[in-house]
Coordinates of C-alpha atoms in Angstrom, one line a residue:
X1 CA 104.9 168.7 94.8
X2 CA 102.9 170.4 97.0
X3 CA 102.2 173.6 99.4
X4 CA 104.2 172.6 102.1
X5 CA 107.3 174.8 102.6
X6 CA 110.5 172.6 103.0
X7 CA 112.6 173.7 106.0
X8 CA 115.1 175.9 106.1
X9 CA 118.9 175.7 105.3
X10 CA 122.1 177.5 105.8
X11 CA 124.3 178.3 103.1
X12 CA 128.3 178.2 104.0
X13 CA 130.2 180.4 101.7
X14 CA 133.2 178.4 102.1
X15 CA 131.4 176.1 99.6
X16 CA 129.3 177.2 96.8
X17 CA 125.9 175.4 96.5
X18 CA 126.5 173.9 100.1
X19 CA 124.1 174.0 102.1
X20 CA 122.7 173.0 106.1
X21 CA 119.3 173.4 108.2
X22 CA 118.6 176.8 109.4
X23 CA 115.5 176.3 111.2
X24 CA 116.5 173.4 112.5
X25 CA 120.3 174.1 113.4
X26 CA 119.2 173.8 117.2
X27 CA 119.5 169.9 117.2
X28 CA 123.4 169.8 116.0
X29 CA 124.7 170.6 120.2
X30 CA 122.0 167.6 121.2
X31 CA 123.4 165.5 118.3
X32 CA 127.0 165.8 119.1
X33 CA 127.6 167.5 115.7
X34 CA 128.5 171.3 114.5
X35 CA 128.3 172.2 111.3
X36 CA 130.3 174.8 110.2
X37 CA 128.5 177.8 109.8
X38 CA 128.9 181.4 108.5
X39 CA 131.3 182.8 110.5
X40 CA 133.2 179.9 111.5
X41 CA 136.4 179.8 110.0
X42 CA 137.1 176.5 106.9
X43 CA 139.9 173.7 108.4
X44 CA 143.3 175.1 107.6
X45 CA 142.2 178.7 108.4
X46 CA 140.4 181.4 106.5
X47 CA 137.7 183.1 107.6
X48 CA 134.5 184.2 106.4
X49 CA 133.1 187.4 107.3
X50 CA 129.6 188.7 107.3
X51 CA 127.3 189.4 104.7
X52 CA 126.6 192.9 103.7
X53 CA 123.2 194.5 102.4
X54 CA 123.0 193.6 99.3
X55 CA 124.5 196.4 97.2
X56 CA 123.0 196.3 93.8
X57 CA 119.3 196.5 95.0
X58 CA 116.7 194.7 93.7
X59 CA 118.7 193.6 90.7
X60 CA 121.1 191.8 93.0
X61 CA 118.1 190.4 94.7
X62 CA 116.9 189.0 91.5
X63 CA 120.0 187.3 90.1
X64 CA 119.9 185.9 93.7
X65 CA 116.6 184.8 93.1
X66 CA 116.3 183.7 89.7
X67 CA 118.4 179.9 89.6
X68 CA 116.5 178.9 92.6
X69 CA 113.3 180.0 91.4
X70 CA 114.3 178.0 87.6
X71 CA 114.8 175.0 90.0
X72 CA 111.4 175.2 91.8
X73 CA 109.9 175.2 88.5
X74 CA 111.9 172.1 87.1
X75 CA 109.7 170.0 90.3
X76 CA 106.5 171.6 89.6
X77 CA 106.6 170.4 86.0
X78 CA 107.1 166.9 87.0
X79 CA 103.2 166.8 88.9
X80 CA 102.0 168.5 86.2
X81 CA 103.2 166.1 83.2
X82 CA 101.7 163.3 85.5
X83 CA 98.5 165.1 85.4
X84 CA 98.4 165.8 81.4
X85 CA 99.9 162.7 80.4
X86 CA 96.8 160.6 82.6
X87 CA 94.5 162.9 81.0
X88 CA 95.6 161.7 77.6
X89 CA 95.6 157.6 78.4
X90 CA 92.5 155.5 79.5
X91 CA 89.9 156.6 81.4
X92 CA 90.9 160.3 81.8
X93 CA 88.3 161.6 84.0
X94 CA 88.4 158.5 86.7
X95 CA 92.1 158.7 86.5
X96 CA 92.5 161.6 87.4
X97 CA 90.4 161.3 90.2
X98 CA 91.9 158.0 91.6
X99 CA 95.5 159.7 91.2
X100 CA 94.9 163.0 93.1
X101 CA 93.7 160.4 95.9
X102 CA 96.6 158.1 95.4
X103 CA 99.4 161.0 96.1
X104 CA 97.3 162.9 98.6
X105 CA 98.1 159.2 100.6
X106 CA 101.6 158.9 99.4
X107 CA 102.6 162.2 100.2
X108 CA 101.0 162.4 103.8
X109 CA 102.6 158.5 104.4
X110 CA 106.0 160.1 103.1
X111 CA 105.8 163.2 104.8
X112 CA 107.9 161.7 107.9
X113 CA 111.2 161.4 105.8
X114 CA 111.1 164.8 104.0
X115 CA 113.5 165.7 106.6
X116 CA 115.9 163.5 105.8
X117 CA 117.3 165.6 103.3
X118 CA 118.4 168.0 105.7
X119 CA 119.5 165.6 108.6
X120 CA 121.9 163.9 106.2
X121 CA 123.0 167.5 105.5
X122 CA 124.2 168.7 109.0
X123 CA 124.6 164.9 111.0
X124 CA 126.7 162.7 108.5
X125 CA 129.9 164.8 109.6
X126 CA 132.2 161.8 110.1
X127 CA 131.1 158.1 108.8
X128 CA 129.5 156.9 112.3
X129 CA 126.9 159.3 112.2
X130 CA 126.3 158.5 108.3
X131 CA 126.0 154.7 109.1
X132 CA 123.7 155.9 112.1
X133 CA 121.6 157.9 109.8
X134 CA 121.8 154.9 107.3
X135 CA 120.1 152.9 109.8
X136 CA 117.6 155.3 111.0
X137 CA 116.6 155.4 107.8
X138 CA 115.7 152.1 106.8
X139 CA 113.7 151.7 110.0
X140 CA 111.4 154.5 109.2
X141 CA 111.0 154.0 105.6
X142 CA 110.7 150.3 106.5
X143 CA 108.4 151.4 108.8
X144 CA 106.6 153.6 106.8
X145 CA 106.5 151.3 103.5
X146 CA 104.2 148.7 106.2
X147 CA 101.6 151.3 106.9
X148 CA 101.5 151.7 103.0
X149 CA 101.4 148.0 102.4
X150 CA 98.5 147.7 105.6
X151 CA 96.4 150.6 103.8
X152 CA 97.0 148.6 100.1
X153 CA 96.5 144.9 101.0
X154 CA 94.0 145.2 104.2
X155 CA 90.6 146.2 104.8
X156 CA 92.3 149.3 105.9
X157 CA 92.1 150.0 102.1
X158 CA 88.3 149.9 102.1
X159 CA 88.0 152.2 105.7
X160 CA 90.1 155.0 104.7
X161 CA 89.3 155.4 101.3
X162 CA 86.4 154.6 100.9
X163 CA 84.6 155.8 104.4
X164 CA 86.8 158.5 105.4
X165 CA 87.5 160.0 102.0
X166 CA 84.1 159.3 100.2
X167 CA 85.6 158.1 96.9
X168 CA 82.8 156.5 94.7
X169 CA 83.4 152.8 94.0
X170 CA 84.4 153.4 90.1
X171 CA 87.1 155.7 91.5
X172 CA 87.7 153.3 94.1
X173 CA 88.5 150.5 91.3
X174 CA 91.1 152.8 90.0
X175 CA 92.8 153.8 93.2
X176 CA 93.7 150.3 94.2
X177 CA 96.1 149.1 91.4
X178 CA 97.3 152.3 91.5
X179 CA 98.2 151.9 95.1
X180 CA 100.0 149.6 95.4
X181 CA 101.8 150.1 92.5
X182 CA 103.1 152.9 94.2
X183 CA 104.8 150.9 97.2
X184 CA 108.0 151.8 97.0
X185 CA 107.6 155.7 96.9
X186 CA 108.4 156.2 100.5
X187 CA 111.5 154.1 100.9
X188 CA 113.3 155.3 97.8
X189 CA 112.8 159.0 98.1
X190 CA 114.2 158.4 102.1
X191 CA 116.9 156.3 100.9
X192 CA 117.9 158.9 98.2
X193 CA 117.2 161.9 100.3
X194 CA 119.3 161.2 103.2
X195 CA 122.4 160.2 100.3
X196 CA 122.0 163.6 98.6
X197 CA 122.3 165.2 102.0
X198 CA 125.3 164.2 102.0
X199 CA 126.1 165.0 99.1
X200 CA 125.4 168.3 99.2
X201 CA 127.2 169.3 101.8
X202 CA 130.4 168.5 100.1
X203 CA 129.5 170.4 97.4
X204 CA 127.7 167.9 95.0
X205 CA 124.7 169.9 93.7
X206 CA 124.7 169.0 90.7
X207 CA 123.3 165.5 91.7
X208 CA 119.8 166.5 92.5
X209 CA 119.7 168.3 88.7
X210 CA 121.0 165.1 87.4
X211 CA 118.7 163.0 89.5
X212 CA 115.4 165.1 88.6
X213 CA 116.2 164.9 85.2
X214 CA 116.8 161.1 85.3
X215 CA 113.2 161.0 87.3
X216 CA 110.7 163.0 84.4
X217 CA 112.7 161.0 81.9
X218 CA 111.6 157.2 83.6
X219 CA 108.4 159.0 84.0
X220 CA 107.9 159.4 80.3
X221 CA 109.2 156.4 79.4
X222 CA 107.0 154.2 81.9
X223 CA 103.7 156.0 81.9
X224 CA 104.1 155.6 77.3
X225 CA 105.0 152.2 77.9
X226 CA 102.5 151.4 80.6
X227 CA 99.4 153.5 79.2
X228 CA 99.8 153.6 75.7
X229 CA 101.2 150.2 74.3
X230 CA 99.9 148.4 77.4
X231 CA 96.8 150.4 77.6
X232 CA 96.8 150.6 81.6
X233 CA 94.3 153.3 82.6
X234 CA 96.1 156.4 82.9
X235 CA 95.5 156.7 87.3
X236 CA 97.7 153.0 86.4
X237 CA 100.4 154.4 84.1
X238 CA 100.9 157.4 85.8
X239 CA 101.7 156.1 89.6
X240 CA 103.7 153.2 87.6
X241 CA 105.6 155.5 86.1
X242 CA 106.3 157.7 89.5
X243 CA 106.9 154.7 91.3
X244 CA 110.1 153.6 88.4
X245 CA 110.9 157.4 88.5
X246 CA 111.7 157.5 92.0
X247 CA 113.5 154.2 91.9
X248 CA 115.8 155.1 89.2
X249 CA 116.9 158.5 90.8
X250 CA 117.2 156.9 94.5
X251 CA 119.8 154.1 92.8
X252 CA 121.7 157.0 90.4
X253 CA 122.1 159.4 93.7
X254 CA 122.9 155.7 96.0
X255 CA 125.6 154.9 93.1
X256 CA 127.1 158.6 93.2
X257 CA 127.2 158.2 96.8
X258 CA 128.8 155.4 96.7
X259 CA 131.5 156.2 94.4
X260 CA 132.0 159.2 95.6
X261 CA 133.0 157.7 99.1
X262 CA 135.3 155.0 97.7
X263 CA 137.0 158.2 96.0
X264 CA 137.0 161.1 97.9
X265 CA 139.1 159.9 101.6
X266 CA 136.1 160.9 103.2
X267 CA 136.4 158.1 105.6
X268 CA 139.8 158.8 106.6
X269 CA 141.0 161.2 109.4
X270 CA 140.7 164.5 108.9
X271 CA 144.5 165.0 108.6
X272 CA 145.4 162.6 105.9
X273 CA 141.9 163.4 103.9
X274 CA 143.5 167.1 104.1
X275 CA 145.9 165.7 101.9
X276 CA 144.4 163.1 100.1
X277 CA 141.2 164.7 98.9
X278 CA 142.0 168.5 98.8
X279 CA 140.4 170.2 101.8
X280 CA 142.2 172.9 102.5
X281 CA 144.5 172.5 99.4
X282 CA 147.9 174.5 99.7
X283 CA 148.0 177.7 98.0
X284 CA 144.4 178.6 98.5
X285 CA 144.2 182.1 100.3
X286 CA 141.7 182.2 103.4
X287 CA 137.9 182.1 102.4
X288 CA 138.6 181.2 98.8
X289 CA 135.6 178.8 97.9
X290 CA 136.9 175.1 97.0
X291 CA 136.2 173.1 94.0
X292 CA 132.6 172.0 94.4
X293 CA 134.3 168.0 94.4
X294 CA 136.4 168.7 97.0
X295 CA 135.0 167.1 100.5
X296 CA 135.0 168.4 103.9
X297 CA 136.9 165.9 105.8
X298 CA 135.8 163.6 108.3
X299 CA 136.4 164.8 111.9
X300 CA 139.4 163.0 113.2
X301 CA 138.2 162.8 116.7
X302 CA 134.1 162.4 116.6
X303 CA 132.1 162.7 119.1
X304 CA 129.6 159.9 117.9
X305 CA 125.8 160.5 117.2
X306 CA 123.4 158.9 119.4
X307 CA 120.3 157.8 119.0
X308 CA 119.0 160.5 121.8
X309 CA 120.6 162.9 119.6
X310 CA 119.5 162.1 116.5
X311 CA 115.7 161.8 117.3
X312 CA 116.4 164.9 119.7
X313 CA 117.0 166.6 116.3
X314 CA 114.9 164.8 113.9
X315 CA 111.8 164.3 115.5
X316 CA 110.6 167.8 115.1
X317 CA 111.3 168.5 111.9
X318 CA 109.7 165.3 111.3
X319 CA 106.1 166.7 113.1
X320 CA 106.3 169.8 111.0
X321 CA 106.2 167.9 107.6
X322 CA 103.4 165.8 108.7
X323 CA 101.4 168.4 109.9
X324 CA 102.0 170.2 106.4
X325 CA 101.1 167.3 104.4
X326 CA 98.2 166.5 106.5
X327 CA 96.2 169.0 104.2
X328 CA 96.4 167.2 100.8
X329 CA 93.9 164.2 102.4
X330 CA 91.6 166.8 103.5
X331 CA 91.1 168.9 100.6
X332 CA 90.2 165.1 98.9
X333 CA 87.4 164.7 101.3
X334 CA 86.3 167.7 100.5
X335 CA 86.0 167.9 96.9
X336 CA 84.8 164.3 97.3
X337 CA 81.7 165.3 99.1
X338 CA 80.9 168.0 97.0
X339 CA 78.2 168.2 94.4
X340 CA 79.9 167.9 91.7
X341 CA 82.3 165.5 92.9
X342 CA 84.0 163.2 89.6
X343 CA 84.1 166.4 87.9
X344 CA 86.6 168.0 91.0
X345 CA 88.4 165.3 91.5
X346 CA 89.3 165.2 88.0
X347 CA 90.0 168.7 87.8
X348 CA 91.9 169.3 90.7
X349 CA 95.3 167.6 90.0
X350 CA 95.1 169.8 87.1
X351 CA 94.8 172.5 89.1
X352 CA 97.5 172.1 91.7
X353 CA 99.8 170.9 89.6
X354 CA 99.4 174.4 87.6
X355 CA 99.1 176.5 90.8
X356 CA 102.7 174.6 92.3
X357 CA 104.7 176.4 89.2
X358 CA 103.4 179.8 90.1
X359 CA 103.5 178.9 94.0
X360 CA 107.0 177.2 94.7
X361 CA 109.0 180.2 92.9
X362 CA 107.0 181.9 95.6
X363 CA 108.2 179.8 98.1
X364 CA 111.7 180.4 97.1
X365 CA 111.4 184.1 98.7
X366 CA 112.0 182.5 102.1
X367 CA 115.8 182.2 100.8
X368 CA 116.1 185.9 99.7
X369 CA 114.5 187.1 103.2
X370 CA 117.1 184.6 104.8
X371 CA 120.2 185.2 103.2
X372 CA 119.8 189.0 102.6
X373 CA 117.5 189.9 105.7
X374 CA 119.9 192.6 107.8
X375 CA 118.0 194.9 109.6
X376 CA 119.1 197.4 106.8
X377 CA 117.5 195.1 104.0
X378 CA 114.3 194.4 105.1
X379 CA 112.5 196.9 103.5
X380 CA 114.4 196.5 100.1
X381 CA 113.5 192.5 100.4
X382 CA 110.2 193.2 101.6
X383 CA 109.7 195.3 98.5
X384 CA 111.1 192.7 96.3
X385 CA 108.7 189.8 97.8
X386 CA 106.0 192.3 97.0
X387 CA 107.0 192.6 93.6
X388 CA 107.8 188.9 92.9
X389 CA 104.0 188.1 94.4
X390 CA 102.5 190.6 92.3
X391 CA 104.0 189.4 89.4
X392 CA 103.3 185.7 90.5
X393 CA 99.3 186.5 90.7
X394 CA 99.6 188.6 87.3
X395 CA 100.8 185.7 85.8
X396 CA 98.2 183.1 87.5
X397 CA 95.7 185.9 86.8
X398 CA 96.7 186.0 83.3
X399 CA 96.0 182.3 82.2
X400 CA 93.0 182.1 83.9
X401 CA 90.8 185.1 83.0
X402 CA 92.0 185.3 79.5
X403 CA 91.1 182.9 76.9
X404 CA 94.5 181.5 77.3
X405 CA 92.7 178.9 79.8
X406 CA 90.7 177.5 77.3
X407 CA 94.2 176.7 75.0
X408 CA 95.9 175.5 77.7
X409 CA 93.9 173.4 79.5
X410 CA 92.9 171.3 76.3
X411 CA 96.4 171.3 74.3
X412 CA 98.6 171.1 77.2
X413 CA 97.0 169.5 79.5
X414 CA 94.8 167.6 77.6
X415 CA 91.0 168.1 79.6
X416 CA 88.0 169.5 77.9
X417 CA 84.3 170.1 79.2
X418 CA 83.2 169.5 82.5
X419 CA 86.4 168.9 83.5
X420 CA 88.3 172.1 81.7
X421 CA 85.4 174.2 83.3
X422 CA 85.9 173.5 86.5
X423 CA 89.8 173.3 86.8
X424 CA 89.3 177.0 85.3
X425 CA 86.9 178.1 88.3
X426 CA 89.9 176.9 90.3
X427 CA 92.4 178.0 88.7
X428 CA 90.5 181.9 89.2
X429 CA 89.7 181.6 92.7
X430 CA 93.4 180.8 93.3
X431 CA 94.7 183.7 91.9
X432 CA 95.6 185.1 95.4
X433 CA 97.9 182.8 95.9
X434 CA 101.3 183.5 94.9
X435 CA 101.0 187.0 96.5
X436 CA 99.8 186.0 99.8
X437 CA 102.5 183.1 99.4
X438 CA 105.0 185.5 98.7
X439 CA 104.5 187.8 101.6
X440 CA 104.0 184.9 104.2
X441 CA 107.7 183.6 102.9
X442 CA 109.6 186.5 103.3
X443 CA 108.4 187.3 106.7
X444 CA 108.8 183.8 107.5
X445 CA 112.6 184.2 106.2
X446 CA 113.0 187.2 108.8
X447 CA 111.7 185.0 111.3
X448 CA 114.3 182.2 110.5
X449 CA 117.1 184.6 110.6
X450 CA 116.3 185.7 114.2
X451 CA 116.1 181.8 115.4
X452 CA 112.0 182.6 116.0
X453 CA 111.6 179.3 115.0
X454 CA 107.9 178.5 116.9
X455 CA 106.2 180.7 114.9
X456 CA 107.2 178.6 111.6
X457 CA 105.8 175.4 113.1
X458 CA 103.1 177.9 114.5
X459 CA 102.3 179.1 111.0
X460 CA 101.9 175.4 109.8
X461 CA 99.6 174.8 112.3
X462 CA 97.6 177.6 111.8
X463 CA 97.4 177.0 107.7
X464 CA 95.8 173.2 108.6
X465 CA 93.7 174.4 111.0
X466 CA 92.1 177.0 109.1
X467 CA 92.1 174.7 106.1
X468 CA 89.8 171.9 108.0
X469 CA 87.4 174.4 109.1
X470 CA 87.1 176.6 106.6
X471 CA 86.4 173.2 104.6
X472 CA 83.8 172.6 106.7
X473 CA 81.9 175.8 106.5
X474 CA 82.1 175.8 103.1
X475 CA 80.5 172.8 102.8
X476 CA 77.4 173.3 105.0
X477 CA 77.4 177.4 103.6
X478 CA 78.2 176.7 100.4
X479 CA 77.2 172.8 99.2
X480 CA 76.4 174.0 95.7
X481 CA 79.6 175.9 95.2
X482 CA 82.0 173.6 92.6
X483 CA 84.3 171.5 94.2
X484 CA 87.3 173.3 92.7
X485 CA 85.9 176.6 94.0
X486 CA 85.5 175.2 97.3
X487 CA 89.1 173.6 97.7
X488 CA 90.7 176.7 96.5
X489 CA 88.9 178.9 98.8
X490 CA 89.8 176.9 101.9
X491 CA 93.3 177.0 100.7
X492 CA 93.6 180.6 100.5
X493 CA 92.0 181.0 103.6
X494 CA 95.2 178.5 104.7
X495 CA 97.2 180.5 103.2
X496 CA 96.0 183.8 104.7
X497 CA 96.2 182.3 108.4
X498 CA 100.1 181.1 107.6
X499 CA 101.1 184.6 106.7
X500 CA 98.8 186.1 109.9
X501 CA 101.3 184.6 112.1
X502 CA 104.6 185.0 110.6
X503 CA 103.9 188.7 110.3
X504 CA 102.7 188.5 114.1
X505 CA 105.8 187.3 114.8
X506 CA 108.2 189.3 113.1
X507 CA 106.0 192.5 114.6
X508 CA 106.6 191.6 118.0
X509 CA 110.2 192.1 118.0
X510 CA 113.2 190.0 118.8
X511 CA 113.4 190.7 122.5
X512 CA 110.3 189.3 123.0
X513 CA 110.0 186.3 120.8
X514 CA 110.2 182.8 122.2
X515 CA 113.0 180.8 120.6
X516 CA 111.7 177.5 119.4
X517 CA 112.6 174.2 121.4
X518 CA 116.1 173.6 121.0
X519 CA 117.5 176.5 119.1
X520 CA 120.9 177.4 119.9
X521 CA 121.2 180.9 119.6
X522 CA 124.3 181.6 117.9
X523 CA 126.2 184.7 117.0
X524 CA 125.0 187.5 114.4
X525 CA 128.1 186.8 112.1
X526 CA 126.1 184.0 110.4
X527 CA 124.1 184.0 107.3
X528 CA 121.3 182.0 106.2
X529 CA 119.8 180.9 103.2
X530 CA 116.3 178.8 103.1
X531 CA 116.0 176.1 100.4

């Protein structure tokens, strides 16, 4: 959805597709929890040993690659078929407009609860600290869902959008309805995110396919429905039909959750859910993966999780997502103030949403560099991030220096004129992108592997910061410059600041790197792998 890089996780190979927070494992001593890690041996014995370089090369690398990559892309389609199905409804060009505003707002309001995700991954070991997290939850997306309703309903409404972000009124008609329509956005993805953390760590993978699929589908449905036999404006049909979406896949992954705790003997001790559910089952030899079903148990004798711990953990993961998201409002301002302003902020969701499917396989590089980033690999991984960036810009390259653009942009997504010009000009000056993206997230995988977590919140910082004031210049240097040209320029300047600092940091060396607040260091035995 956007160019914020989710944290971190660690995959265990006791259990395929399983996974827990790497960058943020730190917080699991102040929390009261452990996850089991690489390295730490399954309940019932077995033990796991470390990873070796990764024999078969850059092949290897690739097959490693590839399903994660296919699943980046699956998200990035969903922002685009918002984007081509508006520009196809009522009102195309002040829809799309009012809709890059609208989830600009969303995201940066929802930003807070990305997190979640990850916390329901490593906290919920045992059902006190699930019920704990169940609670946290609805206070911050109940929370969160009143700043939404304050900026919707409220002269707030009027201040931020219309002073601090410059729309023009007739955009400003549209982003309204749209709005508030989208209301529920925050607390349903928190709800669902902190259930398929959960879920995920006892194997259950498959539900965030199932749920994603479930979510374009209800989109489809809603924005026809909405925009073509109801003739909504498509900025209307669109966020309708993101607000369902996310509604229908928080109550599949609730239900699944649900069931699957009435099922599995989760709740029970640790002894009898041995038994009951599986885990370990006799006959399975030491380190044999379990069936993906098959739960960890519930610690018999938890230490519980307090609310000290669970903030202690939290709260900084929480900081890093806002400060990520914080750009998406900027880059609005910007294009709103520009000179050709209804014609970029027409053109722009069409160009993010096409830049996310080259830049989020990108992002996915993080997770090679992680999982495969002994001292010995480096410079194979290194090589291979090269490659994939190269590739990633080709491509990017490719569609919008060819006359491929033109094809695209009108039969797929569905802008012509002014507006297919200037989401072209965007499109070129972005070309850097998935290179520079690349290379910025396989040094930042490096960096997660050695715990030298401060330069990841340091290299968020540094992307924001650069962002605003490159935006600025631009827009006293450069006023006549497009809109879309602008935007994208700041952006790769962001981009080009992100990767400065991660490659500072692996440069300095491991002795000499700072270890981020609260990061246990932990034994070399463990591997990690960044979703």
């Amino acid at each position: 959805m956007d160019p914020q890089r989710p944290v971190q996780v660690e995959a265990d190979p006791s259990s395929p597709g399983e996974t827990t927070p790497a960058a943020v494992r730190g917080g699991d001593d102040a929390a009261g929890v452990r996850p089991a890690s690489v390295g730490d041996a399954p309940a019932g014995g077995g033990a796991t040993s470390r990873p070796r370089p990764p024999a078969g090369g850059l092949r290897r690398l690739a097959r490693f690659y590839g399903p994660l990559a296919a699943s980046d892309l699956l998200m990035a389609a969903s922002e685009m078929a918002v984007s081509a199905g508006i520009a196809r409804l009522a009102a195309p060009d002040l829809s799309l407009a009012a809709y890059g505003a609208v989830i600009a707002t969303c995201l940066l309001i929802e930003s807070p609860v990305i997190m979640l995700l990850h916390a329901g991954n490593a906290l919920a070991t045992h059902p006190q600290a699930l019920r704990r997290l169940q609670r946290f939850t609805l206070l911050l997306a109940g929370g969160l869902t009143g700043l939404h309703a304050a900026l919707a309903f409220t002269p707030l409404f009027d201040l931020y959008f219309g002073r601090m972000l410059g729309l023009d009124p007739s955009v400003l008609a549209l982003v309204r309805p749209a709005f508030a329509l989208m209301l529920p956005w925050t607390a349903a993805i928190a709800w669902r995110r902190v259930h398929q953390g959960l879920l995920i760590r006892h194997g259950h993978t498959v539900v965030a396919s199932r749920g994603t699929l479930l979510r374009l589908t209800t989109l489809a449905a809603v924005m026809t429905l909405a925009g073509v036999l109801g003739r909504q404006p498509g900025a209307v049909a669109g966020c309708a039909g993101l607000a369902a979406a996310v509604t229908a896949e928080c109550a599949y992954v609730d239900a699944y959750a649900r069931g699957w705790l009435a099922r599995s003997g989760w709740r029970q001790p640790a002894a009898h859910a041995a038994t009951s559910a599986g885990w370990p089952q006799a006959g399975v030899a030491a380190g044999e993966p379990r069936g993906e079903a098959s739960p960890r148990p519930a610690e018999a004798n938890p230490e519980p999780l307090s609310w000290r711990g669970l903030l202690g953990f939290y709260v900084p993961l929480a900081l890093t997502s806002v400060t990520t998201f914080a750009a998406r409002p900027v880059l609005t301002g910007l294009l709103a103030r520009s000179a050709d302003a209804a014609r970029a902020l027409a053109a722009w969701p069409v160009v993010w949403g096409t830049v996310l499917l080259f830049l989020l396989p990108m992002r996915t590089v993080e997770q090679v560099a992680i999982a495969h980033g002994e001292a010995e690999a480096q410079r194979l991984v290194r090589a291979f991030a090269l490659r994939i960036g190269l590739a990633g810009a080709a491509a990017l390259a490719l569609l919008a220096a060819t006359p491929l653009a033109g094809a695209y942009l009108t039969a797929v997504m569905g802008v012509g004129g002014g507006v297919a010009e200037a989401a072209r000009v965007g499109l070129l000056a972005m070309v850097p992108v998935p290179l520079v993206v690349a290379l910025a997230s396989c040094e930042a995988g490096h960096l997660v592997r050695a715990r030298r977590t401060l330069f990841i919140h340091g290299s968020a910082l540094a992307n924001v910061a650069v962002l605003c004031v490159t935006a600025g210049l631009l827009g006293h240097l450069a006023p006549h410059w497009p809109g879309t040209r602008l935007a994208a320029v700041a952006l790769v300047a962001a981009y080009l600041a992100e990767w400065a600092v991660v490659a500072a940091g692996t440069l300095r060396g491991p002795h000499r790197l700072p270890h981020g607040p609260g990061v246990r260091r932990q034994p070399p035995s463990e591997a990690w792998a960044a979703r």
